[in-house]
Amino acid sequence: MPMKMEIWPGRPYPLGATWDGQGVNFSLFSENATRVDLCLFDGQTGRQSACITLSERTDQCWHCYLPSVRPGQRYGYRVYGPYDPAQGHRFNPHKLLLDPYAKQITGQMLWHDHHFGYTIGHPDEDLSFDTRDSMAGTPLCQVADPAFVWGDDRRPNIPWDKTVLYELHVKGFTRNHPKVPEHLRGTYAGLATQPVIEYLQRLGVTSVELMPIHEFLDDRHLLDRNLTNYWGYNTIGFFAPTVRYSATGELSEFKTMVKTLHSAGIEVILDVVYNHTAEGNERGPTLCFRGIDNASYYRQSPIDPRYYMDFTGCGNTLNMLHPRVLQLIMDSLRYWVTEMHVDGFRFDLAAALARELYEVDRLSAFFEIIGQDPILSQVKLIAEPWDVGEGGYQVGNFPVGWTEWNAEYRDVMRAYWKGDGGRTGHLAYRLTGSSDLYESSGRRPYASINFITAHDGFTLEDLVSYNEKYNEANGEDNRDGHNHNLSWNCGIEGPTDDPEVNALRRRQKRNLLASLLLAQGVPMLLAGDEIGRTQQGNNNAYCQDNELSWLDWHLDEDRQRLFHYVRRLIALRQEHPVFRRKHFFQGRSIAGADVKDIMWLNPDGREMTTQDWDQEHRRSLAVFLGGEVLGELDAHGKQMTDDNFLLLLNADHEPMTFTLLKLNGRTRWQIVLDTTTEDGIGRPRHLRGGSRLTLGPRSLVLLREHSNHQEVDDEWSLLSP
């Protein structure tokens, strides 16, 4: 028998289910609904225990207060209104709906035709109306208890110029980790264990960027192929951490993970998907937003509201033009900062959030609101600056205060090191923070998030091992994934026992990693690249929740050596501010200095001319970085200085001899990095300015000006014996 309970009017705000220590306030926005029912479910049996018609409606929010309800209560909604797809309305009270503001979502989605608001198989499916109840197999919302002892937890507040990002998947990172207790592998708790924390600290990364942890769904078509939406870019709950990564099912587990990482000095950044939802296009399921108020939540075609405007390639686009949808996203962001203590966000397909009508508007309401928000304007904001709509590629066009994944950097570095000609001019911009993209708008070098690889595409190991993608395991006949990978297999496709090919691949990885961690801007490392992780040529492993995606922690000598090389690169970057400047280079000296802050040099030691930059065949160049002319202040207001460095790059297949820069007859250069060696450590040689140094094919060398009057060489070769 349904239970009887006391029902009070409650309040319209806050939206969602809010426990105040005595009872729970429920509030749901729907502009076009005619009736809203709150359904309560027994936690033991899963059966519906009560159905309450919300009689209170304030500012288009339907609400009540239940003094007898406690945290842990499971619930959902049924929403009544017109079913008129031609006018953009798709209400269907036969479908149990999730609360968009749910802090916890429990239960597994068991797909069935009854989850769709229309009748599958009907002659005009999209205009039909399905009367089957969808309760069976639908996840439920759960009232959350926000209590947690944060103690003295505080955000690490790593300055952008000292930030080293590390993109990882919560499950895949620890699923096979031998030192993480088995019952914690693949969970938030597993990420907070001592072996993982120590690994991150040893590596030297400052900020973990977690791939989506908002509650998401596995697409029905993937489950039919025994696959899942492993990456998680299919959100259905913007406030709830997905339970699939939880060892306990409690909110406190996620909070403990954040607190533990903070205590180790590591920031937590969330990859968030506010551009679309898991409900897909007009033929998708009715699970939440579509059934609550389709016309408000989704961008619809102005010609025929039956169809969606799709700027995401996922079937729908959230309607950022509606104030309540904008409020939903802002409330979600503030919740994750204030209640869950995260340190920032990476916005998936962020250009979709900036579309006012059709055009991308970088001063849209979304960015204006974040820019003036006293909470959100102070956390790290990272844009994936594109979507799939017309004009959606917006690298360099986001507002001050935002950083961007710099795809220009990725493509130039890949092309240069695979040996493509005519890239040195672009290379110079990318190595120095991409001033051509960011300086004119008043942004700094750290607006550029530099990356060679990310979750989407080849891993670093595969980038140097495959010319083609191999995505057959995804079940889409290898049609999915990028075809323009700018990869090079070094002579043989895939794994090989050829020692020369493997040596070249190892050197190419060292070249790419050095280019990443010695460039101006903020480096982002894909988890596992530092230990040679492979996806066997799959460049779109979004549905591979298996050994193909999980990190392999059994490290042979080569993989351990690569880890220590990356660790050393990060330490070198952090030790020397000349590699992480807060301002762009000016190409000139400053008061009291007799050298420029940067000089671009030919291999013969001459400064580059316009004609030199235009040479299509050029694949070698040198850059002088003037550490003694930083022209920047430290945290205490004192002028910063650093060593002078000389970076030599040779992407040619032939050796190249460089004449080392000579500064006022006093220069001594010490080799500190040499990618021709297996550990990447430069041989302990000192060379005088004006002497010659021969680099091997496809190699990089970093030298530091050295004041020690040790014996020096006038010529030295780094060619492998």
XYZ file of C-alpha atoms in Angstrom:
721
model
C 0.000 0.000 0.000
C 1.337 3.497 -0.801
C 2.391 5.227 2.365
C 0.779 8.431 3.630
C 3.031 11.349 4.483
C 2.904 14.961 5.476
C 3.418 17.341 2.533
C 4.430 20.979 2.962
C 4.578 23.630 0.194
C 8.335 23.914 0.137
C 10.400 26.387 -1.907
C 11.253 26.807 -5.593
C 14.922 27.180 -4.861
C 17.296 25.477 -4.645
C 16.301 23.189 -7.480
C 16.716 19.471 -6.942
C 16.329 17.503 -3.725
C 17.843 19.341 -0.748
C 18.251 17.782 2.707
C 18.280 20.468 5.433
C 18.699 18.220 8.468
C 14.972 17.861 9.106
C 13.417 17.017 5.766
C 13.858 17.325 2.019
C 12.775 20.097 -0.332
C 12.024 18.985 -3.899
C 11.927 21.452 -6.797
C 11.769 20.856 -10.550
C 11.729 23.439 -13.349
C 9.315 22.986 -16.253
C 7.955 25.929 -18.181
C 5.467 24.046 -20.349
C 4.281 21.201 -18.092
C 0.664 21.018 -16.923
C 1.312 18.642 -14.021
C 4.297 17.136 -12.186
C 4.293 13.986 -10.025
C 7.099 13.160 -7.591
C 7.516 9.374 -7.288
C 9.228 7.862 -4.233
C 10.679 4.360 -4.214
C 11.511 1.875 -1.502
C 15.261 1.348 -1.253
C 14.932 -2.347 -0.431
C 12.331 -3.563 -2.909
C 12.677 -0.885 -5.580
C 8.895 -0.556 -5.679
C 7.128 2.779 -5.823
C 6.028 3.732 -2.297
C 4.337 7.082 -2.992
C 3.317 9.369 -5.852
C 2.824 13.040 -4.962
C 1.289 15.549 -7.336
C 3.105 18.837 -6.817
C 0.445 21.499 -6.335
C 2.874 24.349 -5.677
C 4.309 26.175 -8.703
C 6.476 29.286 -8.375
C 8.376 30.913 -11.235
C 7.844 27.786 -13.365
C 9.318 25.566 -10.627
C 7.154 22.781 -9.173
C 7.989 22.099 -5.524
C 7.130 20.561 -2.166
C 8.778 19.794 1.191
C 8.605 16.350 2.804
C 9.554 16.457 6.496
C 9.590 12.660 6.778
C 12.099 12.027 3.981
C 15.784 11.413 4.705
C 19.011 11.062 2.677
C 19.066 7.820 0.725
C 15.458 8.207 -0.440
C 15.122 7.210 -4.095
C 12.879 9.173 -6.402
C 11.971 10.183 -9.952
C 9.405 12.334 -11.759
C 6.515 11.971 -14.168
C 5.699 15.129 -16.073
C 2.463 15.856 -17.931
C 1.937 18.236 -20.820
C 1.323 18.327 -24.577
C 2.825 15.670 -26.803
C 3.220 17.676 -29.991
C 6.611 17.090 -31.650
C 5.778 19.521 -34.445
C 5.695 22.283 -31.801
C 8.711 20.932 -29.903
C 6.770 19.322 -27.017
C 7.392 15.681 -26.045
C 5.766 15.224 -22.629
C 4.910 11.618 -21.780
C 3.904 10.797 -18.159
C 4.390 7.090 -18.834
C 8.142 7.707 -18.723
C 9.898 7.909 -15.340
C 12.340 10.813 -15.427
C 15.575 11.691 -13.683
C 15.939 14.976 -11.812
C 18.409 17.236 -13.718
C 19.703 18.402 -10.306
C 20.109 14.926 -8.767
C 23.287 14.709 -6.656
C 23.263 10.905 -6.747
C 21.922 8.512 -9.372
C 21.671 4.828 -8.565
C 20.787 1.703 -10.492
C 21.784 0.390 -13.900
C 20.128 1.433 -17.130
C 18.552 -1.676 -18.674
C 17.545 -0.644 -22.157
C 14.084 -1.465 -23.494
C 11.801 -0.045 -26.176
C 9.629 1.375 -23.395
C 12.309 3.999 -22.641
C 11.306 5.831 -25.809
C 8.460 8.348 -25.860
C 7.323 7.175 -29.290
C 6.443 3.679 -30.481
C 9.368 1.993 -32.193
C 8.175 0.343 -35.379
C 5.208 2.681 -35.846
C 4.763 3.852 -39.491
C 5.528 7.419 -38.381
C 7.644 6.644 -35.336
C 8.599 10.132 -34.238
C 5.002 11.364 -34.196
C 3.621 8.306 -32.377
C 3.030 8.107 -28.614
C 4.178 5.170 -26.469
C 2.057 4.361 -23.404
C 4.257 1.687 -21.848
C 5.693 2.473 -18.418
C 9.470 2.939 -18.406
C 10.052 2.415 -14.676
C 11.621 -1.020 -15.103
C 15.293 -0.687 -15.938
C 15.436 3.083 -15.333
C 18.020 4.448 -12.864
C 16.668 6.396 -9.893
C 17.706 9.613 -8.227
C 18.744 9.472 -4.592
C 18.583 12.190 -1.952
C 22.179 13.005 -0.978
C 23.636 13.832 2.409
C 26.195 16.606 1.802
C 27.876 16.206 5.210
C 31.644 15.780 4.959
C 34.574 16.841 7.120
C 36.833 18.825 4.798
C 39.047 19.986 7.654
C 41.750 22.334 6.419
C 41.384 21.297 2.776
C 42.233 24.096 0.388
C 42.824 24.393 -3.312
C 46.523 24.069 -4.249
C 46.114 27.108 -6.548
C 48.975 26.122 -8.824
C 49.862 29.168 -10.969
C 49.253 28.616 -14.659
C 52.921 29.056 -15.479
C 53.819 26.172 -13.149
C 50.950 23.900 -14.172
C 51.601 20.513 -15.783
C 48.321 18.828 -16.739
C 47.841 15.066 -16.772
C 44.748 13.733 -18.558
C 43.572 10.414 -17.146
C 40.597 8.075 -17.006
C 39.527 7.271 -13.432
C 38.890 3.597 -14.133
C 41.581 2.932 -16.708
C 44.370 4.462 -14.653
C 44.162 2.030 -11.720
C 42.185 -0.927 -13.129
C 45.384 -2.979 -13.538
C 47.583 -1.286 -10.931
C 49.259 -4.102 -8.949
C 49.827 -1.952 -5.841
C 46.236 -0.706 -5.552
C 44.007 -3.027 -3.466
C 41.947 -5.088 -5.875
C 38.569 -3.921 -4.554
C 39.607 -0.281 -5.097
C 40.970 -0.594 -8.619
C 39.167 1.565 -11.155
C 37.533 3.781 -8.523
C 37.798 7.227 -6.979
C 39.183 5.552 -3.871
C 41.792 3.776 -5.981
C 42.980 7.098 -7.358
C 43.519 8.299 -3.785
C 45.700 5.376 -2.682
C 49.298 5.966 -1.657
C 50.950 4.169 -4.634
C 49.025 6.355 -7.087
C 49.708 9.581 -5.193
C 53.400 8.764 -4.952
C 53.548 7.995 -8.676
C 51.987 11.328 -9.608
C 54.319 13.174 -7.259
C 57.397 11.379 -8.591
C 56.374 12.173 -12.152
C 55.935 15.826 -11.205
C 52.522 16.619 -12.658
C 50.587 19.301 -10.790
C 46.996 18.790 -11.963
C 45.011 15.709 -12.948
C 42.353 16.305 -15.598
C 39.757 13.578 -15.118
C 37.834 12.400 -18.142
C 34.046 12.676 -17.610
C 32.830 11.584 -14.183
C 29.341 13.129 -14.404
C 26.765 10.346 -14.513
C 26.550 9.082 -18.079
C 24.845 6.310 -20.043
C 26.068 3.500 -22.237
C 24.512 3.851 -25.670
C 22.053 1.108 -26.530
C 23.762 0.341 -29.840
C 27.074 -0.165 -28.002
C 25.603 -2.572 -25.471
C 24.096 -4.515 -28.358
C 27.684 -5.013 -29.584
C 28.955 -5.912 -26.083
C 30.708 -2.535 -25.838
C 30.254 0.470 -23.522
C 30.672 4.234 -23.610
C 34.023 3.975 -21.827
C 35.064 7.609 -22.245
C 31.815 8.914 -20.743
C 30.988 11.800 -23.092
C 27.289 10.964 -22.798
C 26.087 12.857 -19.730
C 22.679 12.401 -18.126
C 23.386 13.977 -14.702
C 25.387 17.176 -14.321
C 25.581 17.060 -10.513
C 26.111 13.344 -9.816
C 29.515 11.619 -9.887
C 28.991 8.363 -11.730
C 28.550 5.439 -9.402
C 30.384 3.098 -11.755
C 33.712 4.521 -10.485
C 32.716 4.255 -6.833
C 33.816 1.471 -4.513
C 31.293 2.509 -1.843
C 28.459 4.237 -3.681
C 28.840 7.245 -1.361
C 29.474 10.878 -2.275
C 32.129 10.987 0.406
C 34.373 8.743 -1.703
C 34.735 11.364 -4.423
C 35.284 14.089 -1.832
C 37.931 12.000 -0.084
C 39.736 11.550 -3.394
C 39.798 15.318 -3.947
C 40.929 15.997 -0.392
C 43.707 13.400 -0.647
C 45.004 14.769 -3.951
C 44.916 18.301 -2.528
C 46.956 17.202 0.471
C 49.566 15.971 -2.002
C 49.563 19.362 -3.742
C 47.712 18.051 -6.813
C 44.751 19.843 -8.402
C 41.616 18.090 -9.680
C 40.147 19.329 -12.958
C 36.975 17.832 -14.433
C 36.301 17.231 -18.110
C 32.660 18.360 -18.376
C 30.114 17.854 -21.161
C 27.516 20.633 -21.097
C 27.020 20.838 -24.845
C 24.643 17.862 -25.208
C 22.999 15.046 -23.229
C 22.620 11.280 -23.510
C 19.069 11.573 -24.887
C 20.308 11.969 -28.459
C 18.222 13.253 -31.349
C 14.447 13.247 -31.778
C 14.514 9.448 -31.935
C 16.405 9.085 -28.684
C 15.016 7.905 -25.327
C 12.938 9.990 -22.917
C 14.920 9.824 -19.682
C 15.179 13.342 -18.264
C 15.304 16.711 -20.051
C 13.205 15.681 -23.064
C 10.304 14.584 -20.882
C 10.595 17.478 -18.407
C 10.501 20.259 -20.998
C 11.909 19.466 -24.412
C 11.202 22.933 -25.846
C 13.178 24.623 -23.063
C 16.185 22.323 -22.736
C 17.159 21.668 -26.365
C 18.053 23.792 -29.390
C 15.334 23.068 -31.954
C 15.159 23.796 -35.629
C 13.393 27.138 -36.174
C 11.930 25.692 -39.368
C 10.620 22.461 -37.832
C 10.850 22.128 -34.016
C 10.352 18.395 -34.403
C 14.096 18.251 -35.122
C 17.116 19.387 -33.129
C 19.948 21.704 -34.061
C 23.002 19.518 -33.655
C 26.326 21.343 -33.206
C 27.857 18.416 -31.311
C 27.504 15.408 -33.579
C 25.656 13.655 -30.748
C 22.097 14.366 -31.838
C 21.226 17.371 -29.692
C 22.580 20.634 -28.297
C 21.578 22.111 -24.951
C 19.692 25.377 -25.324
C 22.062 27.940 -23.848
C 19.641 30.675 -24.928
C 17.172 29.676 -22.211
C 17.913 31.269 -18.800
C 16.961 28.124 -16.857
C 19.330 25.981 -18.924
C 22.066 28.519 -18.383
C 21.218 28.433 -14.675
C 21.459 24.629 -14.670
C 25.004 24.745 -16.005
C 26.105 27.553 -13.712
C 24.579 25.830 -10.665
C 26.357 22.623 -11.653
C 29.730 24.349 -12.005
C 29.379 26.148 -8.676
C 28.328 22.912 -6.989
C 31.466 21.115 -8.102
C 33.659 23.968 -6.887
C 31.938 24.792 -3.587
C 30.663 21.371 -2.501
C 33.114 18.996 -4.173
C 36.176 21.307 -4.041
C 37.392 20.723 -7.610
C 39.912 23.172 -9.047
C 38.680 23.765 -12.560
C 37.045 22.431 -15.692
C 37.851 21.405 -19.221
C 34.774 22.102 -21.384
C 34.093 19.546 -24.094
C 33.153 21.107 -27.479
C 33.103 24.506 -25.796
C 32.292 26.374 -29.005
C 28.761 24.901 -28.781
C 28.283 26.775 -25.499
C 29.103 30.064 -27.215
C 26.515 29.856 -29.990
C 23.876 32.542 -29.559
C 21.913 31.758 -32.728
C 24.075 30.114 -35.357
C 27.370 31.953 -35.047
C 29.900 31.301 -32.312
C 29.967 34.389 -30.086
C 32.887 34.520 -27.691
C 31.047 37.158 -25.627
C 27.891 35.088 -25.259
C 25.896 35.096 -22.027
C 27.688 31.943 -20.840
C 31.136 33.552 -20.911
C 29.911 36.853 -19.549
C 28.320 35.143 -16.553
C 31.409 33.055 -15.792
C 33.663 36.087 -16.215
C 31.853 38.033 -13.493
C 31.184 35.087 -11.176
C 33.280 35.473 -7.983
C 33.679 31.695 -7.680
C 33.988 30.361 -11.207
C 36.196 33.164 -12.509
C 38.851 32.079 -9.992
C 39.213 28.440 -11.044
C 40.998 26.954 -14.052
C 38.885 27.205 -17.208
C 39.997 25.152 -20.212
C 38.104 25.118 -23.509
C 38.099 22.515 -26.222
C 37.673 25.391 -28.678
C 35.628 23.750 -31.396
C 32.387 21.920 -32.169
C 31.145 20.179 -35.324
C 28.926 23.022 -36.574
C 29.753 25.560 -39.254
C 32.377 28.014 -38.004
C 32.914 25.872 -34.931
C 36.743 25.850 -35.026
C 37.576 28.703 -32.644
C 41.177 28.149 -31.517
C 42.488 31.495 -30.276
C 39.085 33.159 -30.000
C 38.017 32.512 -26.418
C 37.897 35.378 -23.895
C 40.539 36.518 -21.436
C 40.532 34.203 -18.423
C 40.175 31.101 -20.556
C 42.845 28.680 -21.745
C 42.433 26.463 -24.792
C 43.471 23.077 -26.058
C 45.800 24.218 -28.829
C 45.242 21.887 -31.779
C 47.571 24.079 -33.852
C 50.396 23.132 -31.481
C 49.557 19.418 -31.730
C 49.466 19.376 -35.515
C 52.607 21.434 -36.053
C 54.706 19.342 -33.662
C 53.517 16.085 -35.176
C 54.146 17.280 -38.716
C 57.575 18.739 -37.928
C 58.959 15.633 -36.253
C 57.617 13.279 -38.904
C 59.729 15.301 -41.322
C 57.250 17.491 -43.197
C 58.886 20.541 -44.723
C 57.867 24.182 -44.502
C 56.936 24.023 -40.809
C 59.687 25.996 -39.093
C 57.781 29.292 -39.000
C 54.753 27.610 -37.438
C 57.066 25.672 -35.144
C 58.538 28.919 -33.810
C 55.102 30.256 -32.889
C 54.115 27.025 -31.145
C 57.341 26.719 -29.165
C 56.963 30.272 -27.871
C 53.373 30.163 -26.652
C 51.445 30.882 -29.889
C 51.512 34.670 -29.699
C 49.840 34.765 -33.121
C 46.731 33.258 -31.487
C 46.645 34.859 -28.051
C 48.745 38.013 -27.687
C 46.510 40.517 -29.520
C 43.563 39.785 -27.200
C 45.626 40.453 -24.075
C 46.129 36.832 -23.141
C 49.351 35.241 -21.926
C 51.418 32.271 -23.156
C 49.633 30.027 -20.670
C 46.392 30.520 -22.613
C 47.823 27.768 -24.811
C 47.291 24.241 -23.497
C 49.934 22.384 -25.479
C 49.469 18.705 -26.191
C 50.863 16.089 -28.537
C 48.268 13.446 -27.703
C 44.972 13.276 -25.813
C 42.308 10.673 -25.141
C 40.925 11.249 -28.655
C 43.470 9.911 -31.141
C 46.674 7.901 -31.043
C 48.702 7.465 -27.892
C 52.313 8.638 -28.156
C 53.505 5.064 -28.653
C 51.048 4.543 -31.496
C 51.831 7.941 -33.031
C 55.341 6.697 -33.846
C 54.261 3.131 -34.690
C 51.325 3.408 -37.107
C 50.576 5.250 -40.333
C 46.966 4.062 -40.334
C 44.247 3.626 -37.698
C 43.031 0.178 -36.669
C 39.600 0.617 -35.104
C 37.953 -2.637 -36.175
C 37.287 -3.586 -32.541
C 34.801 -0.685 -32.357
C 32.460 -2.506 -34.712
C 32.186 0.321 -37.247
C 34.280 -1.216 -40.052
C 37.160 1.145 -39.235
C 35.121 4.140 -40.446
C 35.264 5.948 -37.083
C 38.164 8.001 -35.752
C 40.383 10.580 -37.439
C 42.079 9.830 -40.728
C 44.429 12.837 -40.542
C 46.704 11.720 -37.715
C 50.046 13.174 -38.842
C 51.651 9.990 -37.557
C 54.666 8.087 -38.864
C 55.500 4.455 -38.199
C 59.286 4.967 -38.608
C 59.422 2.456 -41.444
C 57.361 -0.546 -40.332
C 53.658 -0.645 -39.497
C 52.892 -1.738 -35.932
C 55.014 -3.785 -33.519
C 58.371 -4.977 -34.789
C 61.561 -6.652 -33.630
C 63.689 -4.466 -35.883
C 66.185 -2.801 -33.484
C 66.795 0.243 -35.712
C 63.097 0.992 -36.106
C 62.482 0.603 -32.371
C 65.437 2.857 -31.560
C 64.082 5.506 -33.919
C 60.633 5.253 -32.346
C 62.099 5.737 -28.876
C 64.021 8.778 -30.106
C 60.925 10.251 -31.743
C 59.026 9.927 -28.468
C 61.844 11.732 -26.673
C 61.790 14.476 -29.322
C 58.048 15.005 -29.025
C 58.080 14.970 -25.224
C 60.935 17.458 -25.067
C 59.104 19.726 -27.510
C 56.048 19.541 -25.248
C 57.720 20.187 -21.911
C 60.210 22.832 -23.042
C 57.669 24.952 -24.942
C 56.007 28.079 -23.564
C 52.412 27.530 -22.537
C 50.899 24.812 -20.363
C 51.855 21.216 -21.217
C 49.260 18.459 -21.039
C 50.473 14.877 -20.865
C 48.195 11.959 -21.701
C 48.335 9.387 -18.900
C 50.452 6.440 -19.938
C 52.492 8.238 -22.596
C 55.317 8.435 -20.079
C 55.404 4.619 -19.906
C 54.747 3.780 -23.560
C 51.036 2.907 -23.423
C 49.616 1.514 -26.669
C 46.068 1.065 -27.973
C 47.367 -1.145 -30.797
C 46.628 1.483 -33.406
C 43.062 2.261 -32.273
C 42.686 6.048 -32.417
C 39.094 6.150 -31.145
C 38.946 3.744 -28.194
C 35.837 5.437 -26.744
C 34.010 2.125 -26.398
C 36.885 -0.084 -25.246
C 36.531 -0.725 -21.502
C 39.207 -3.411 -21.493
C 42.943 -4.031 -21.657
C 43.157 -1.936 -24.807
C 42.412 1.216 -22.779
C 43.574 0.355 -19.278
C 47.136 1.250 -18.317
C 49.616 -1.604 -18.229
C 51.776 -1.161 -15.135
C 54.270 -3.924 -15.898
C 57.244 -1.810 -16.925
C 60.232 -3.200 -18.756
C 63.562 -1.388 -18.908
C 62.606 0.787 -21.891
C 59.326 1.907 -20.288
C 61.011 2.695 -16.976
C 63.692 4.680 -18.795
C 61.011 6.697 -20.594
C 59.282 7.458 -17.289
C 62.508 8.823 -15.796
C 63.128 10.888 -18.932
C 59.706 12.540 -18.661
C 60.189 13.040 -14.931
C 63.496 14.793 -15.628
C 61.925 16.996 -18.308
C 59.181 18.133 -15.943
C 61.724 18.860 -13.205
C 63.843 20.856 -15.676
C 60.799 22.881 -16.684
C 59.831 23.631 -13.096
C 63.371 24.557 -12.104
C 63.872 27.043 -14.952
C 61.313 29.838 -15.500
C 62.757 30.532 -18.945
C 60.670 27.550 -20.179
C 57.430 28.816 -18.612
C 57.390 32.569 -19.092
C 54.381 34.607 -17.977
C 54.753 37.024 -20.892
C 55.495 36.583 -24.567
C 59.017 37.036 -25.910
C 59.758 40.444 -27.376
C 62.836 39.581 -29.438
C 64.876 42.351 -27.838
C 67.121 43.017 -24.870
C 66.049 44.794 -21.709
C 67.807 47.433 -19.626
C 71.142 46.243 -18.283
C 71.360 43.144 -20.456
C 73.554 42.595 -23.484
C 71.538 39.737 -25.013
C 68.008 39.407 -26.393
C 65.284 37.429 -24.661
C 65.094 35.156 -27.732
C 67.056 34.635 -30.946
C 66.298 32.280 -33.834
C 69.435 30.942 -35.458
C 70.470 29.071 -38.578
C 72.649 25.992 -38.072
C 75.639 28.159 -39.049
C 74.962 30.430 -36.056
C 73.536 33.407 -37.977
C 70.232 34.929 -36.931
C 67.346 33.867 -39.153
C 66.170 36.205 -41.897
C 62.776 36.384 -43.591
C 64.211 34.433 -46.506
C 65.460 31.729 -44.149
C 61.977 31.204 -42.675
C 60.493 30.779 -46.151
C 62.702 27.859 -47.173
C 60.467 24.852 -47.772
C 63.275 22.344 -47.302
C 64.306 23.657 -43.868
C 63.939 21.127 -41.039
C 66.659 22.341 -38.657
C 66.973 25.430 -36.528
C 68.251 26.715 -33.186
C 66.684 28.995 -30.601
C 68.474 30.960 -27.886
C 66.421 31.537 -24.720
C 67.731 34.439 -22.657
C 67.164 33.556 -19.041
C 69.058 36.602 -17.796
C 66.506 38.857 -19.548
C 63.251 37.368 -18.309
C 61.888 40.785 -17.379
C 59.453 39.174 -14.909
C 58.880 39.415 -11.172
C 58.599 36.567 -8.699
C 55.906 36.283 -6.016
C 57.854 38.698 -3.795
C 58.244 41.378 -6.460
C 61.897 40.662 -7.230
C 63.315 40.476 -10.737
C 63.647 36.875 -11.867
C 66.700 35.587 -13.698
C 67.639 32.231 -15.092
C 70.346 30.520 -17.091
C 70.637 31.078 -20.829
C 69.733 28.057 -22.943
C 70.300 27.017 -26.528
C 67.836 24.557 -28.086
C 68.862 22.744 -31.272
C 66.300 20.880 -33.369
C 66.953 18.628 -36.344
C 63.937 16.856 -37.860
C 65.849 15.938 -41.010
C 66.742 12.351 -41.876
C 70.365 13.462 -42.242
C 72.796 14.742 -39.563
C 73.153 18.487 -39.134
C 76.146 20.425 -37.807
C 75.401 23.540 -35.742
C 77.752 26.385 -34.914
C 77.049 27.297 -31.302
C 76.156 30.857 -30.430
C 79.026 32.991 -29.109
C 78.148 35.748 -26.642
C 80.897 38.342 -26.057
C 83.627 35.741 -26.204
C 82.692 34.297 -22.815
C 80.255 31.577 -23.714
C 80.618 28.004 -22.495
C 77.848 25.562 -23.337
C 77.034 22.383 -21.432
C 74.873 19.661 -22.979
C 71.999 18.906 -20.598
C 69.600 17.055 -22.885
C 70.299 14.863 -25.881
C 67.548 12.718 -27.419
C 70.039 10.522 -29.288
C 70.892 8.844 -25.983
C 68.515 6.209 -24.623
C 68.007 8.046 -21.342
C 67.905 11.473 -22.998
C 70.618 12.818 -20.708
C 73.261 14.854 -22.434
C 76.810 13.604 -22.418
C 78.889 15.647 -19.951
C 80.609 17.830 -22.519
C 81.436 21.536 -22.408
C 81.794 23.426 -25.675
C 82.913 26.960 -26.284
C 80.782 29.478 -28.161
C 81.588 29.378 -31.872
C 82.444 25.670 -31.798
C 80.597 23.091 -33.868
C 78.201 20.400 -32.705
C 76.857 17.688 -35.014
C 73.354 16.380 -34.265
C 72.186 13.036 -35.511
C 69.085 12.624 -37.690
C 65.761 13.450 -36.026
C 67.166 14.642 -32.733
C 67.027 17.473 -30.233
C 69.714 18.871 -27.963
C 69.436 21.390 -25.146
C 72.503 23.267 -23.918
C 72.894 25.579 -20.941
C 75.348 28.428 -20.718
C 77.934 27.415 -18.164
C 80.291 29.741 -16.307
C 82.637 27.012 -15.120
C 86.031 27.317 -16.786
C 86.411 23.620 -17.416
C 88.184 22.199 -20.420
C 86.039 22.780 -23.488
C 85.809 21.220 -26.937
C 85.802 23.075 -30.237
C 83.924 20.321 -32.041
C 81.806 17.402 -30.927
C 79.560 14.891 -32.631
C 76.411 13.379 -31.156
C 76.063 10.805 -33.902
C 75.354 7.354 -32.507
C 78.362 5.045 -32.738
